[in-house]
Amino acid sequence: MDNTFGIFLKEKRQQNGLSLRTLGKQVNLSHIYLYNIESAKKAPPSDDVIKRLANALSLDKKSRLLFFDIAAKCKSDADGSNYYIPVDISQYLNENEDARNVIREVNQKEQHNSFWNDLLKELKE
């Protein structure tokens, strides 16, 4: 099992000077469960727990997005699927029908990668 998520979680927990027990209390999880995540005995937790962990660790925007991305990738790797997407994107898509419709339309186009690249350039300008 890919332990990138567990390593990242442990690193950020230690940077914040938090013990497993303290972090566990802050996010309402047992320290043993957190230890098992950090040591790759358990896959990343639910999206709700991932958000609680990100908040408790006071992650900056860049670290928070990386945390969400790593969690989704590790969940996908753990069960061999490609169905997990980062929690922030999942939440946005669940709340925005137009965004889901755009993605479905673009997915039908043959040049969808160039569309996304062009859109990203435009949004950054």
PDB file of C-alpha atoms in Angstrom:
ATOM      1  CA  MET A   1       0.000   0.000   0.000  1.00  0.00           C
ATOM      2  CA  ASP A   2       1.254   3.493  -0.869  1.00  0.00           C
ATOM      3  CA  ASN A   3       1.971   5.282   2.403  1.00  0.00           C
ATOM      4  CA  THR A   4       2.401   8.788   1.022  1.00  0.00           C
ATOM      5  CA  PHE A   5      -0.682   9.953   2.916  1.00  0.00           C
ATOM      6  CA  GLY A   6       0.505   8.473   6.218  1.00  0.00           C
ATOM      7  CA  ILE A   7       3.960   9.969   5.822  1.00  0.00           C
ATOM      8  CA  PHE A   8       2.518  13.398   4.990  1.00  0.00           C
ATOM      9  CA  LEU A   9       0.093  13.220   7.922  1.00  0.00           C
ATOM     10  CA  LYS A  10       2.861  12.271  10.362  1.00  0.00           C
ATOM     11  CA  GLU A  11       5.173  14.983   9.044  1.00  0.00           C
ATOM     12  CA  LYS A  12       2.528  17.703   9.409  1.00  0.00           C
ATOM     13  CA  ARG A  13       1.444  16.410  12.826  1.00  0.00           C
ATOM     14  CA  GLN A  14       5.016  16.519  14.080  1.00  0.00           C
ATOM     15  CA  GLN A  15       5.611  19.974  12.545  1.00  0.00           C
ATOM     16  CA  ASN A  16       2.656  21.180  14.610  1.00  0.00           C
ATOM     17  CA  GLY A  17       4.070  19.564  17.745  1.00  0.00           C
ATOM     18  CA  LEU A  18       1.031  17.312  18.128  1.00  0.00           C
ATOM     19  CA  SER A  19       1.074  13.842  19.619  1.00  0.00           C
ATOM     20  CA  LEU A  20      -1.153  11.147  18.150  1.00  0.00           C
ATOM     21  CA  ARG A  21      -3.363  11.416  21.246  1.00  0.00           C
ATOM     22  CA  THR A  22      -3.720  15.195  20.965  1.00  0.00           C
ATOM     23  CA  LEU A  23      -4.535  15.106  17.264  1.00  0.00           C
ATOM     24  CA  GLY A  24      -6.917  12.221  17.855  1.00  0.00           C
ATOM     25  CA  LYS A  25      -8.813  14.206  20.470  1.00  0.00           C
ATOM     26  CA  GLN A  26      -9.016  17.227  18.169  1.00  0.00           C
ATOM     27  CA  VAL A  27     -10.566  15.209  15.324  1.00  0.00           C
ATOM     28  CA  ASN A  28     -12.491  12.692  17.444  1.00  0.00           C
ATOM     29  CA  LEU A  29     -10.452   9.636  16.415  1.00  0.00           C
ATOM     30  CA  SER A  30      -8.422   7.175  18.434  1.00  0.00           C
ATOM     31  CA  HIS A  31      -4.677   7.631  18.488  1.00  0.00           C
ATOM     32  CA  ILE A  32      -4.338   3.974  17.494  1.00  0.00           C
ATOM     33  CA  TYR A  33      -6.395   4.569  14.344  1.00  0.00           C
ATOM     34  CA  LEU A  34      -4.202   7.555  13.456  1.00  0.00           C
ATOM     35  CA  TYR A  35      -1.074   5.481  14.103  1.00  0.00           C
ATOM     36  CA  ASN A  36      -2.422   2.811  11.752  1.00  0.00           C
ATOM     37  CA  ILE A  37      -2.970   5.425   9.040  1.00  0.00           C
ATOM     38  CA  GLU A  38       0.521   6.841   9.510  1.00  0.00           C
ATOM     39  CA  SER A  39       2.075   3.379   9.334  1.00  0.00           C
ATOM     40  CA  ALA A  40       0.050   2.305   6.242  1.00  0.00           C
ATOM     41  CA  LYS A  41      -1.952  -0.314   8.112  1.00  0.00           C
ATOM     42  CA  LYS A  42      -5.101   1.652   7.214  1.00  0.00           C
ATOM     43  CA  ALA A  43      -5.986   3.544   4.046  1.00  0.00           C
ATOM     44  CA  PRO A  44      -6.784   7.252   4.242  1.00  0.00           C
ATOM     45  CA  PRO A  45     -10.053   7.905   6.090  1.00  0.00           C
ATOM     46  CA  SER A  46     -13.335   9.363   4.841  1.00  0.00           C
ATOM     47  CA  ASP A  47     -13.471  12.777   3.221  1.00  0.00           C
ATOM     48  CA  ASP A  48     -15.052  14.268   6.334  1.00  0.00           C
ATOM     49  CA  VAL A  49     -12.175  13.027   8.486  1.00  0.00           C
ATOM     50  CA  ILE A  50      -9.620  14.249   5.953  1.00  0.00           C
ATOM     51  CA  LYS A  51     -11.121  17.750   6.169  1.00  0.00           C
ATOM     52  CA  ARG A  52     -11.088  17.608   9.987  1.00  0.00           C
ATOM     53  CA  LEU A  53      -7.440  16.537   9.939  1.00  0.00           C
ATOM     54  CA  ALA A  54      -6.514  19.354   7.530  1.00  0.00           C
ATOM     55  CA  ASN A  55      -8.205  21.854   9.842  1.00  0.00           C
ATOM     56  CA  ALA A  56      -6.600  20.459  12.988  1.00  0.00           C
ATOM     57  CA  LEU A  57      -3.181  20.566  11.322  1.00  0.00           C
ATOM     58  CA  SER A  58      -3.756  24.199  10.256  1.00  0.00           C
ATOM     59  CA  LEU A  59      -2.526  23.410   6.755  1.00  0.00           C
ATOM     60  CA  ASP A  60      -1.829  26.330   4.459  1.00  0.00           C
ATOM     61  CA  LYS A  61      -3.617  26.374   1.100  1.00  0.00           C
ATOM     62  CA  LYS A  62      -0.850  24.601  -0.827  1.00  0.00           C
ATOM     63  CA  SER A  63      -0.384  21.892   1.817  1.00  0.00           C
ATOM     64  CA  ARG A  64      -4.150  21.454   2.185  1.00  0.00           C
ATOM     65  CA  LEU A  65      -4.627  20.849  -1.550  1.00  0.00           C
ATOM     66  CA  LEU A  66      -1.658  18.467  -1.601  1.00  0.00           C
ATOM     67  CA  PHE A  67      -3.119  16.624   1.414  1.00  0.00           C
ATOM     68  CA  PHE A  68      -6.442  16.202  -0.411  1.00  0.00           C
ATOM     69  CA  ASP A  69      -4.706  15.060  -3.620  1.00  0.00           C
ATOM     70  CA  ILE A  70      -2.523  12.524  -1.808  1.00  0.00           C
ATOM     71  CA  ALA A  71      -5.515  11.128   0.083  1.00  0.00           C
ATOM     72  CA  ALA A  72      -7.484  10.595  -3.133  1.00  0.00           C
ATOM     73  CA  LYS A  73      -4.536   8.931  -4.878  1.00  0.00           C
ATOM     74  CA  CYS A  74      -3.814   6.651  -1.923  1.00  0.00           C
ATOM     75  CA  LYS A  75      -7.487   5.643  -1.658  1.00  0.00           C
ATOM     76  CA  SER A  76      -7.504   4.804  -5.364  1.00  0.00           C
ATOM     77  CA  ASP A  77      -4.281   2.826  -5.044  1.00  0.00           C
ATOM     78  CA  ALA A  78      -5.599   0.971  -1.985  1.00  0.00           C
ATOM     79  CA  ASP A  79      -8.625  -0.474  -3.752  1.00  0.00           C
ATOM     80  CA  GLY A  80      -7.329  -0.415  -7.329  1.00  0.00           C
ATOM     81  CA  SER A  81      -9.958   2.006  -8.573  1.00  0.00           C
ATOM     82  CA  ASN A  82      -9.771   5.375 -10.238  1.00  0.00           C
ATOM     83  CA  TYR A  83     -12.902   6.726  -8.609  1.00  0.00           C
ATOM     84  CA  TYR A  84     -11.521   8.873  -5.816  1.00  0.00           C
ATOM     85  CA  ILE A  85     -11.119  12.573  -6.352  1.00  0.00           C
ATOM     86  CA  PRO A  86      -9.843  15.131  -3.853  1.00  0.00           C
ATOM     87  CA  VAL A  87     -12.402  16.120  -1.233  1.00  0.00           C
ATOM     88  CA  ASP A  88     -12.431  19.810  -2.158  1.00  0.00           C
ATOM     89  CA  ILE A  89     -13.220  18.987  -5.798  1.00  0.00           C
ATOM     90  CA  SER A  90     -15.772  16.342  -4.866  1.00  0.00           C
ATOM     91  CA  GLN A  91     -17.598  18.770  -2.605  1.00  0.00           C
ATOM     92  CA  TYR A  92     -17.620  21.459  -5.308  1.00  0.00           C
ATOM     93  CA  LEU A  93     -18.921  19.077  -7.962  1.00  0.00           C
ATOM     94  CA  ASN A  94     -21.622  17.746  -5.659  1.00  0.00           C
ATOM     95  CA  GLU A  95     -22.827  21.296  -5.044  1.00  0.00           C
ATOM     96  CA  ASN A  96     -22.626  22.540  -8.662  1.00  0.00           C
ATOM     97  CA  GLU A  97     -24.665  20.842 -11.361  1.00  0.00           C
ATOM     98  CA  ASP A  98     -23.278  23.186 -14.047  1.00  0.00           C
ATOM     99  CA  ALA A  99     -19.722  22.109 -13.243  1.00  0.00           C
ATOM    100  CA  ARG A 100     -20.707  18.441 -13.550  1.00  0.00           C
ATOM    101  CA  ASN A 101     -22.418  19.136 -16.875  1.00  0.00           C
ATOM    102  CA  VAL A 102     -19.367  20.968 -18.245  1.00  0.00           C
ATOM    103  CA  ILE A 103     -17.093  18.084 -17.292  1.00  0.00           C
ATOM    104  CA  ARG A 104     -19.418  15.566 -18.932  1.00  0.00           C
ATOM    105  CA  GLU A 105     -19.598  17.629 -22.144  1.00  0.00           C
ATOM    106  CA  VAL A 106     -15.844  18.126 -22.290  1.00  0.00           C
ATOM    107  CA  ASN A 107     -15.317  14.424 -21.665  1.00  0.00           C
ATOM    108  CA  GLN A 108     -17.237  13.682 -24.885  1.00  0.00           C
ATOM    109  CA  LYS A 109     -14.888  15.855 -26.957  1.00  0.00           C
ATOM    110  CA  GLU A 110     -11.781  14.389 -28.526  1.00  0.00           C
ATOM    111  CA  GLN A 111      -9.636  17.390 -27.638  1.00  0.00           C
ATOM    112  CA  HIS A 112     -10.555  17.560 -23.966  1.00  0.00           C
ATOM    113  CA  ASN A 113      -6.941  17.914 -22.744  1.00  0.00           C
ATOM    114  CA  SER A 114      -6.350  20.994 -24.875  1.00  0.00           C
ATOM    115  CA  PHE A 115      -9.659  22.452 -23.651  1.00  0.00           C
ATOM    116  CA  TRP A 116      -8.605  22.123 -20.013  1.00  0.00           C
ATOM    117  CA  ASN A 117      -5.137  23.515 -20.723  1.00  0.00           C
ATOM    118  CA  ASP A 118      -6.611  26.533 -22.514  1.00  0.00           C
ATOM    119  CA  LEU A 119      -9.179  27.103 -19.775  1.00  0.00           C
ATOM    120  CA  LEU A 120      -6.540  26.920 -17.057  1.00  0.00           C
ATOM    121  CA  LYS A 121      -4.357  29.462 -18.890  1.00  0.00           C
ATOM    122  CA  GLU A 122      -7.331  31.787 -19.249  1.00  0.00           C
ATOM    123  CA  LEU A 123      -8.286  31.503 -15.590  1.00  0.00           C
ATOM    124  CA  LYS A 124      -4.730  32.279 -14.470  1.00  0.00           C
ATOM    125  CA  GLU A 125      -4.612  35.493 -16.528  1.00  0.00           C
TER     126      GLU A 125
END
